[in-house]
Amino acid sequence: MSPEPSVLGLSLWLVGIIGHFGLTAHWVRRFDLAGSSHDESWFVTMLAATGTLSLVLHGVASSVGLGLASVLAPLAAGHGLLAIVARRRQAPTRETHQTSTLTPEWLTQLLEGAATIALSAMVVAWLVMGSETMAVRGTDAAHYHVPVAVNLALGASPLDLPTTQHLYPMGASTLAAWFLLPVGDPLLVDLVTLVPFLLTVASLGWMFRLVTGESGLAWCTWLTLAVFSTPLFHETSLMSADLLFGATFVALTAQLLSMTLGARRSLVDILLIGLGTGLLIGSKTTGLPAAALLLGLAAAAFLFLHWRHLGQLSVRLVWAWTAAGLLAVGAGGVWLIRNWWLFGSPVAPTGLSLFGIEIFRGIPLEPSTNLSVLGDLEANPEY
């Protein structure tokens, strides 16, 4: 794909990816964007860092083309801007609130430490095993996930991928392209699934605390690791869109649940909804109806629980939701625009009609030019 990678390039890539997530965790604490619990801080960090990374990757790929410098520059600029804002803003005074739980504090701390060690060991094993071979494993990965990632890493735009004319949103391949850049081959491509895996663990842990009041890190981590030991979830460790879809579905659910219950309700939380929605609708075709379902249910629940406070809506909130919509487009919704541009329908291959009025025409199924399950759809209408 490219000449022999340089040590400098690989080092810059490592500093970029680790620094982005590390600095995001720092800003979450510095600007007091989460409560005192590990679960909330970790969840907000993972959702914000993953969403903004996807936002930068899609923005750069759609404009100047992916490259180490073109991605690292906006990431560094964003963190630099936050550093300037932090210098002009007094650090908040944090108060540690001890919540009442059924579990003794010493047992919670013991289980949290053990869970952290177990997760760290799993991450190290994932890094070692995932970088042992350049073999692209999995039919979907070989047919379109990795080829699309290669095209993006070579500078192709999501708005025009003529050699891989697929109708799926390819947010997972956009993230994977970032893991192709430092070495110029698929050696690190399986490591990209570590990001949605950790996002899944963080999201489930935060939801566990919301529902039970107990530490999600201490208790829910073991349930999550048990689930991922099953063959079905083990397969998602390979390069695909499935784990990103599942992770972002759970993350958006957790964010909407926390806002509906009143645990989190700030302008930043609205922006996090935008990032989570963009990640979900950009993961695969089913992301759009899944996001619509979650947002619709959350809106209905919020209206039912808080209808007395609807009069408090302000222009500031309208701007916040507008910004969230733009973030959703940038973090993954660009693939819907791409389908609209190339195929005439954002939900291609199908169209969209309301009350008999055709809004988007859709396209005929052509398995010879679109390597996907479209052939199965054409052969079996009940597929």
Tab-separated table of C-alpha atoms in Angstrom:
chain	number	residue	atom	x	y	z
A	1	MET	CA	0.000	0.000	0.000
A	2	SER	CA	2.877	2.350	0.785
A	3	PRO	CA	6.653	2.333	1.254
A	4	GLU	CA	8.283	0.887	4.378
A	5	PRO	CA	6.829	2.767	7.361
A	6	SER	CA	9.161	4.972	9.345
A	7	VAL	CA	9.732	4.756	13.074
A	8	LEU	CA	8.860	8.447	13.290
A	9	GLY	CA	5.527	7.933	11.549
A	10	LEU	CA	4.566	5.015	13.780
A	11	SER	CA	5.631	6.967	16.863
A	12	LEU	CA	3.552	9.993	15.846
A	13	TRP	CA	0.562	7.746	15.242
A	14	LEU	CA	0.909	6.147	18.685
A	15	VAL	CA	1.283	9.519	20.360
A	16	GLY	CA	-1.737	10.768	18.432
A	17	ILE	CA	-4.126	7.918	19.292
A	18	ILE	CA	-3.024	7.494	22.919
A	19	GLY	CA	-2.729	11.243	23.450
A	20	HIS	CA	-6.204	11.909	22.055
A	21	PHE	CA	-7.916	9.507	24.443
A	22	GLY	CA	-5.677	10.513	27.354
A	23	LEU	CA	-6.203	14.231	26.843
A	24	THR	CA	-9.947	13.711	26.442
A	25	ALA	CA	-9.976	12.035	29.861
A	26	HIS	CA	-8.042	15.022	31.211
A	27	TRP	CA	-10.519	17.556	29.773
A	28	VAL	CA	-13.467	15.574	31.145
A	29	ARG	CA	-11.968	16.000	34.613
A	30	ARG	CA	-10.702	19.549	34.050
A	31	PHE	CA	-14.053	20.904	32.870
A	32	ASP	CA	-16.011	18.747	35.321
A	33	LEU	CA	-17.980	17.051	32.532
A	34	ALA	CA	-18.723	13.952	34.602
A	35	GLY	CA	-19.529	13.098	38.178
A	36	SER	CA	-17.222	11.596	40.761
A	37	SER	CA	-17.756	7.950	39.746
A	38	HIS	CA	-15.271	6.055	37.603
A	39	ASP	CA	-18.135	4.723	35.491
A	40	GLU	CA	-19.442	8.123	34.446
A	41	SER	CA	-15.987	9.582	33.750
A	42	TRP	CA	-14.917	6.579	31.706
A	43	PHE	CA	-18.150	6.551	29.714
A	44	VAL	CA	-18.030	10.259	28.860
A	45	THR	CA	-14.348	9.959	27.922
A	46	MET	CA	-14.840	6.978	25.614
A	47	LEU	CA	-17.906	8.431	23.875
A	48	ALA	CA	-16.341	11.886	23.460
A	49	ALA	CA	-12.949	10.582	22.297
A	50	THR	CA	-14.380	8.009	19.873
A	51	GLY	CA	-16.926	10.444	18.487
A	52	THR	CA	-14.454	13.291	17.950
A	53	LEU	CA	-11.906	10.931	16.374
A	54	SER	CA	-14.583	9.755	13.939
A	55	LEU	CA	-15.568	13.383	13.318
A	56	VAL	CA	-12.000	14.347	12.402
A	57	LEU	CA	-11.428	11.256	10.254
A	58	HIS	CA	-14.628	11.743	8.256
A	59	GLY	CA	-14.002	15.473	7.882
A	60	VAL	CA	-10.432	15.031	6.685
A	61	ALA	CA	-11.279	12.096	4.401
A	62	SER	CA	-14.111	14.096	2.799
A	63	SER	CA	-11.890	17.109	2.149
A	64	VAL	CA	-8.099	16.792	1.831
A	65	GLY	CA	-7.761	13.026	2.197
A	66	LEU	CA	-6.484	10.936	5.088
A	67	GLY	CA	-2.853	11.148	6.132
A	68	LEU	CA	-0.934	11.205	9.385
A	69	ALA	CA	-0.345	14.951	9.226
A	70	SER	CA	-3.847	15.813	8.012
A	71	VAL	CA	-5.432	13.919	10.921
A	72	LEU	CA	-2.972	14.804	13.673
A	73	ALA	CA	-3.151	18.531	12.898
A	74	PRO	CA	-6.886	19.022	13.647
A	75	LEU	CA	-6.678	16.694	16.669
A	76	ALA	CA	-3.789	18.753	18.063
A	77	ALA	CA	-5.590	22.007	17.229
A	78	GLY	CA	-8.701	20.868	19.081
A	79	HIS	CA	-6.801	19.927	22.201
A	80	GLY	CA	-4.768	23.118	21.958
A	81	LEU	CA	-7.963	25.181	21.859
A	82	LEU	CA	-9.251	23.380	24.944
A	83	ALA	CA	-5.945	24.104	26.690
A	84	ILE	CA	-6.376	27.833	25.977
A	85	VAL	CA	-9.941	27.758	27.303
A	86	ALA	CA	-8.782	25.849	30.401
A	87	ARG	CA	-6.130	28.468	31.198
A	88	ARG	CA	-8.761	31.210	31.214
A	89	ARG	CA	-11.223	29.226	33.283
A	90	GLN	CA	-10.862	28.460	36.940
A	91	ALA	CA	-10.767	24.768	37.726
A	92	PRO	CA	-13.993	23.633	39.422
A	93	THR	CA	-13.951	22.637	43.061
A	94	ARG	CA	-14.861	18.988	43.193
A	95	GLU	CA	-16.778	17.467	46.036
A	96	THR	CA	-16.721	13.716	46.436
A	97	HIS	CA	-20.198	12.414	47.148
A	98	GLN	CA	-20.342	8.982	48.742
A	99	THR	CA	-23.450	7.238	47.489
A	100	SER	CA	-25.170	4.653	49.615
A	101	THR	CA	-24.800	1.158	48.176
A	102	LEU	CA	-25.377	-2.368	49.375
A	103	THR	CA	-21.759	-3.298	48.702
A	104	PRO	CA	-19.122	-2.411	51.316
A	105	GLU	CA	-16.655	0.189	50.084
A	106	TRP	CA	-13.657	-2.120	50.581
A	107	LEU	CA	-15.268	-4.824	48.432
A	108	THR	CA	-16.150	-2.318	45.708
A	109	GLN	CA	-12.561	-1.062	45.577
A	110	LEU	CA	-11.232	-4.634	45.500
A	111	LEU	CA	-13.525	-5.610	42.633
A	112	GLU	CA	-12.771	-2.394	40.717
A	113	GLY	CA	-9.043	-3.063	41.008
A	114	ALA	CA	-9.460	-6.653	39.861
A	115	ALA	CA	-11.663	-5.559	36.938
A	116	THR	CA	-9.097	-2.955	35.885
A	117	ILE	CA	-6.335	-5.585	35.925
A	118	ALA	CA	-8.489	-8.037	33.940
A	119	LEU	CA	-9.389	-5.430	31.318
A	120	SER	CA	-5.769	-4.292	31.031
A	121	ALA	CA	-4.606	-7.885	30.545
A	122	MET	CA	-7.252	-8.399	27.864
A	123	VAL	CA	-6.187	-5.225	26.054
A	124	VAL	CA	-2.527	-6.311	26.114
A	125	ALA	CA	-3.472	-9.781	24.795
A	126	TRP	CA	-5.606	-8.138	22.084
A	127	LEU	CA	-2.669	-5.953	21.045
A	128	VAL	CA	-0.280	-8.908	20.884
A	129	MET	CA	-2.599	-11.295	19.054
A	130	GLY	CA	-4.070	-8.647	16.757
A	131	SER	CA	-0.685	-7.581	15.400
A	132	GLU	CA	0.823	-11.029	14.762
A	133	THR	CA	-0.207	-11.330	11.116
A	134	MET	CA	-1.331	-9.207	8.189
A	135	ALA	CA	-3.958	-11.796	7.205
A	136	VAL	CA	-7.400	-10.251	6.762
A	137	ARG	CA	-9.748	-12.629	8.532
A	138	GLY	CA	-13.474	-12.759	8.003
A	139	THR	CA	-15.468	-12.739	4.761
A	140	ASP	CA	-16.971	-9.295	5.262
A	141	ALA	CA	-13.585	-7.792	6.118
A	142	ALA	CA	-11.932	-9.218	3.025
A	143	HIS	CA	-14.807	-8.321	0.677
A	144	TYR	CA	-15.466	-4.728	1.613
A	145	HIS	CA	-14.497	-3.501	5.109
A	146	VAL	CA	-10.728	-3.576	4.589
A	147	PRO	CA	-10.787	-2.697	0.847
A	148	VAL	CA	-12.776	0.446	1.665
A	149	ALA	CA	-10.359	1.239	4.502
A	150	VAL	CA	-7.432	0.865	2.079
A	151	ASN	CA	-9.059	3.243	-0.398
A	152	LEU	CA	-9.659	5.808	2.340
A	153	ALA	CA	-6.095	5.455	3.631
A	154	LEU	CA	-4.868	6.101	0.107
A	155	GLY	CA	-6.745	9.398	0.002
A	156	ALA	CA	-10.151	8.457	-1.427
A	157	SER	CA	-13.185	10.408	-0.238
A	158	PRO	CA	-16.232	8.806	1.418
A	159	LEU	CA	-18.302	10.784	-1.080
A	160	ASP	CA	-16.748	8.973	-4.023
A	161	LEU	CA	-15.421	5.400	-3.754
A	162	PRO	CA	-15.656	4.189	-7.363
A	163	THR	CA	-13.640	0.984	-6.833
A	164	THR	CA	-15.740	-0.153	-3.879
A	165	GLN	CA	-19.252	0.866	-4.801
A	166	HIS	CA	-21.091	-0.265	-1.685
A	167	LEU	CA	-24.319	1.044	-0.296
A	168	TYR	CA	-23.396	0.486	3.334
A	169	PRO	CA	-22.286	3.242	5.697
A	170	MET	CA	-18.591	2.597	6.319
A	171	GLY	CA	-17.830	4.300	9.610
A	172	ALA	CA	-15.932	1.230	10.833
A	173	SER	CA	-13.768	1.270	7.716
A	174	THR	CA	-13.045	4.958	8.264
A	175	LEU	CA	-11.724	4.166	11.743
A	176	ALA	CA	-9.815	1.188	10.316
A	177	ALA	CA	-8.148	3.444	7.736
A	178	TRP	CA	-6.496	5.309	10.610
A	179	PHE	CA	-4.983	1.983	11.752
A	180	LEU	CA	-3.617	1.347	8.243
A	181	LEU	CA	-1.772	4.651	7.944
A	182	PRO	CA	1.209	4.133	10.309
A	183	VAL	CA	2.438	0.852	8.781
A	184	GLY	CA	0.980	0.978	5.280
A	185	ASP	CA	-0.567	-2.503	5.513
A	186	PRO	CA	-3.344	-4.348	7.447
A	187	LEU	CA	-1.003	-5.430	10.289
A	188	LEU	CA	-2.835	-3.314	12.892
A	189	VAL	CA	-6.299	-3.369	11.354
A	190	ASP	CA	-7.789	-5.854	13.858
A	191	LEU	CA	-6.800	-3.526	16.693
A	192	VAL	CA	-9.429	-1.005	15.603
A	193	THR	CA	-12.110	-3.157	17.259
A	194	LEU	CA	-10.523	-2.421	20.631
A	195	VAL	CA	-12.094	1.040	20.512
A	196	PRO	CA	-15.744	-0.120	20.264
A	197	PHE	CA	-15.021	-2.931	22.738
A	198	LEU	CA	-13.879	-0.475	25.410
A	199	LEU	CA	-16.795	1.817	24.520
A	200	THR	CA	-19.144	-1.139	25.115
A	201	VAL	CA	-17.612	-1.914	28.505
A	202	ALA	CA	-17.793	1.747	29.567
A	203	SER	CA	-21.388	2.174	28.364
A	204	LEU	CA	-22.692	-0.962	30.060
A	205	GLY	CA	-20.876	-0.019	33.264
A	206	TRP	CA	-22.470	3.440	33.322
A	207	MET	CA	-25.942	2.016	32.650
A	208	PHE	CA	-25.406	-0.543	35.416
A	209	ARG	CA	-24.640	2.264	37.880
A	210	LEU	CA	-27.628	4.299	36.664
A	211	VAL	CA	-30.022	1.420	37.242
A	212	THR	CA	-28.574	-0.156	40.414
A	213	GLY	CA	-26.480	2.556	42.058
A	214	GLU	CA	-23.616	0.045	42.330
A	215	SER	CA	-20.216	0.318	40.642
A	216	GLY	CA	-20.420	-0.817	37.025
A	217	LEU	CA	-16.656	-1.286	36.888
A	218	ALA	CA	-16.771	-3.578	39.909
A	219	TRP	CA	-19.730	-5.711	38.859
A	220	CYS	CA	-20.775	-5.251	35.224
A	221	THR	CA	-17.252	-5.688	33.809
A	222	TRP	CA	-17.318	-9.397	34.636
A	223	LEU	CA	-20.686	-9.833	32.920
A	224	THR	CA	-19.377	-8.068	29.821
A	225	LEU	CA	-16.220	-10.191	29.691
A	226	ALA	CA	-18.335	-13.333	30.062
A	227	VAL	CA	-20.504	-12.270	27.115
A	228	PHE	CA	-17.440	-11.574	24.955
A	229	SER	CA	-16.093	-15.047	25.697
A	230	THR	CA	-18.949	-16.586	23.694
A	231	PRO	CA	-18.262	-17.511	20.023
A	232	LEU	CA	-20.752	-14.962	18.649
A	233	PHE	CA	-19.180	-11.988	20.402
A	234	HIS	CA	-15.669	-13.377	19.985
A	235	GLU	CA	-16.136	-13.124	16.212
A	236	THR	CA	-16.772	-9.398	16.544
A	237	SER	CA	-13.131	-8.919	17.534
A	238	LEU	CA	-12.349	-9.318	13.834
A	239	MET	CA	-12.518	-6.266	11.595
A	240	SER	CA	-16.206	-5.611	10.893
A	241	ALA	CA	-18.983	-3.106	11.489
A	242	ASP	CA	-20.908	-5.307	13.911
A	243	LEU	CA	-19.058	-4.398	17.096
A	244	LEU	CA	-19.119	-0.679	16.280
A	245	PHE	CA	-22.867	-0.910	15.686
A	246	GLY	CA	-23.442	-2.722	18.994
A	247	ALA	CA	-21.122	-0.426	20.934
A	248	THR	CA	-22.643	2.801	19.648
A	249	PHE	CA	-26.180	1.469	20.118
A	250	VAL	CA	-25.389	0.789	23.786
A	251	ALA	CA	-23.526	4.097	24.160
A	252	LEU	CA	-26.388	6.155	22.732
A	253	THR	CA	-28.831	4.217	24.912
A	254	ALA	CA	-26.745	4.994	28.010
A	255	GLN	CA	-26.488	8.695	27.145
A	256	LEU	CA	-30.218	9.023	26.456
A	257	LEU	CA	-31.065	7.064	29.610
A	258	SER	CA	-28.867	9.261	31.786
A	259	MET	CA	-30.455	12.429	30.377
A	260	THR	CA	-33.986	11.072	30.682
A	261	LEU	CA	-33.429	10.095	34.313
A	262	GLY	CA	-31.848	13.468	35.024
A	263	ALA	CA	-28.411	12.087	35.943
A	264	ARG	CA	-26.828	14.110	33.141
A	265	ARG	CA	-28.495	17.106	31.516
A	266	SER	CA	-26.100	19.738	30.206
A	267	LEU	CA	-25.286	21.280	26.856
A	268	VAL	CA	-22.295	18.951	26.549
A	269	ASP	CA	-24.608	15.969	26.958
A	270	ILE	CA	-26.657	17.145	23.991
A	271	LEU	CA	-23.479	17.293	21.922
A	272	LEU	CA	-22.580	13.770	23.082
A	273	ILE	CA	-25.954	12.607	21.775
A	274	GLY	CA	-24.983	14.068	18.405
A	275	LEU	CA	-21.654	12.225	18.396
A	276	GLY	CA	-23.273	8.960	19.478
A	277	THR	CA	-25.975	9.280	16.818
A	278	GLY	CA	-23.378	9.941	14.124
A	279	LEU	CA	-21.333	6.906	15.164
A	280	LEU	CA	-24.445	4.706	15.110
A	281	ILE	CA	-25.886	5.781	11.758
A	282	GLY	CA	-22.408	5.610	10.220
A	283	SER	CA	-21.742	2.074	11.441
A	284	LYS	CA	-24.018	0.131	9.084
A	285	THR	CA	-27.373	0.266	7.304
A	286	THR	CA	-29.379	-0.720	10.375
A	287	GLY	CA	-27.836	2.176	12.313
A	288	LEU	CA	-30.332	4.729	10.969
A	289	PRO	CA	-33.543	2.937	12.031
A	290	ALA	CA	-31.876	1.971	15.331
A	291	ALA	CA	-30.975	5.600	16.041
A	292	ALA	CA	-34.474	6.754	15.081
A	293	LEU	CA	-35.967	4.166	17.443
A	294	LEU	CA	-33.750	5.187	20.371
A	295	LEU	CA	-34.211	8.927	19.859
A	296	GLY	CA	-37.966	8.519	19.440
A	297	LEU	CA	-38.357	6.450	22.603
A	298	ALA	CA	-36.128	8.810	24.576
A	299	ALA	CA	-38.069	11.856	23.378
A	300	ALA	CA	-41.367	10.217	24.328
A	301	ALA	CA	-40.058	9.237	27.778
A	302	PHE	CA	-38.609	12.699	28.368
A	303	LEU	CA	-41.856	14.401	27.404
A	304	PHE	CA	-43.830	12.083	29.682
A	305	LEU	CA	-41.526	12.635	32.676
A	306	HIS	CA	-40.726	16.323	32.247
A	307	TRP	CA	-43.612	17.869	30.327
A	308	ARG	CA	-44.083	20.537	33.021
A	309	HIS	CA	-40.663	21.986	32.228
A	310	LEU	CA	-41.069	22.297	28.462
A	311	GLY	CA	-41.617	26.034	28.813
A	312	GLN	CA	-38.012	26.406	29.937
A	313	LEU	CA	-36.665	25.703	26.451
A	314	SER	CA	-34.327	28.452	25.326
A	315	VAL	CA	-32.592	29.655	22.200
A	316	ARG	CA	-29.383	28.233	23.677
A	317	LEU	CA	-30.917	24.761	23.682
A	318	VAL	CA	-32.047	25.145	20.081
A	319	TRP	CA	-28.493	26.013	19.069
A	320	ALA	CA	-27.169	23.077	21.091
A	321	TRP	CA	-29.461	20.609	19.313
A	322	THR	CA	-28.542	22.168	15.971
A	323	ALA	CA	-24.865	21.674	16.780
A	324	ALA	CA	-25.616	18.092	17.829
A	325	GLY	CA	-27.215	17.480	14.438
A	326	LEU	CA	-24.134	18.802	12.658
A	327	LEU	CA	-21.914	16.586	14.825
A	328	ALA	CA	-24.071	13.591	13.890
A	329	VAL	CA	-23.536	14.353	10.207
A	330	GLY	CA	-19.799	14.774	10.645
A	331	ALA	CA	-19.221	11.738	12.861
A	332	GLY	CA	-20.899	9.280	10.471
A	333	GLY	CA	-23.957	10.761	8.825
A	334	VAL	CA	-21.822	11.769	5.859
A	335	TRP	CA	-22.384	8.233	4.527
A	336	LEU	CA	-26.109	8.973	4.172
A	337	ILE	CA	-25.226	12.111	2.223
A	338	ARG	CA	-22.842	10.005	0.123
A	339	ASN	CA	-25.624	7.511	-0.715
A	340	TRP	CA	-27.957	10.363	-1.574
A	341	TRP	CA	-25.264	11.854	-3.824
A	342	LEU	CA	-24.236	8.630	-5.582
A	343	PHE	CA	-27.389	6.532	-5.537
A	344	GLY	CA	-30.248	8.990	-5.172
A	345	SER	CA	-31.376	7.825	-1.735
A	346	PRO	CA	-29.751	8.172	1.699
A	347	VAL	CA	-31.240	4.789	2.634
A	348	ALA	CA	-30.136	3.083	-0.579
A	349	PRO	CA	-30.765	0.599	-2.038
A	350	THR	CA	-34.333	1.171	-0.867
A	351	GLY	CA	-36.198	4.383	-1.416
A	352	LEU	CA	-38.596	6.224	0.852
A	353	SER	CA	-42.275	6.998	0.375
A	354	LEU	CA	-44.731	8.688	2.712
A	355	PHE	CA	-48.495	8.376	2.168
A	356	GLY	CA	-47.854	7.146	-1.367
A	357	ILE	CA	-45.597	10.080	-2.230
A	358	GLU	CA	-42.127	9.016	-3.354
A	359	ILE	CA	-39.419	11.052	-1.627
A	360	PHE	CA	-36.374	8.958	-2.607
A	361	ARG	CA	-36.510	6.620	-5.577
A	362	GLY	CA	-33.971	3.988	-4.568
A	363	ILE	CA	-32.042	1.829	-7.042
A	364	PRO	CA	-32.476	-1.638	-8.590
A	365	LEU	CA	-30.558	-4.522	-7.007
A	366	GLU	CA	-27.368	-5.179	-8.952
A	367	PRO	CA	-25.263	-7.872	-7.244
A	368	SER	CA	-22.716	-7.809	-10.068
A	369	THR	CA	-21.656	-4.249	-9.253
A	370	ASN	CA	-22.489	-4.085	-5.531
A	371	LEU	CA	-20.683	-6.837	-3.623
A	372	SER	CA	-22.991	-7.348	-0.664
A	373	VAL	CA	-26.117	-9.178	0.452
A	374	LEU	CA	-28.058	-7.458	-2.337
A	375	GLY	CA	-27.875	-10.676	-4.365
A	376	ASP	CA	-29.595	-12.532	-1.552
A	377	LEU	CA	-32.223	-9.809	-1.337
A	378	GLU	CA	-32.931	-10.085	-5.040
A	379	ALA	CA	-33.108	-13.895	-5.040
A	380	ASN	CA	-35.219	-14.144	-1.887
A	381	PRO	CA	-37.643	-11.260	-1.210
A	382	GLU	CA	-38.186	-12.596	2.340
A	383	TYR	CA	-34.436	-12.437	3.120
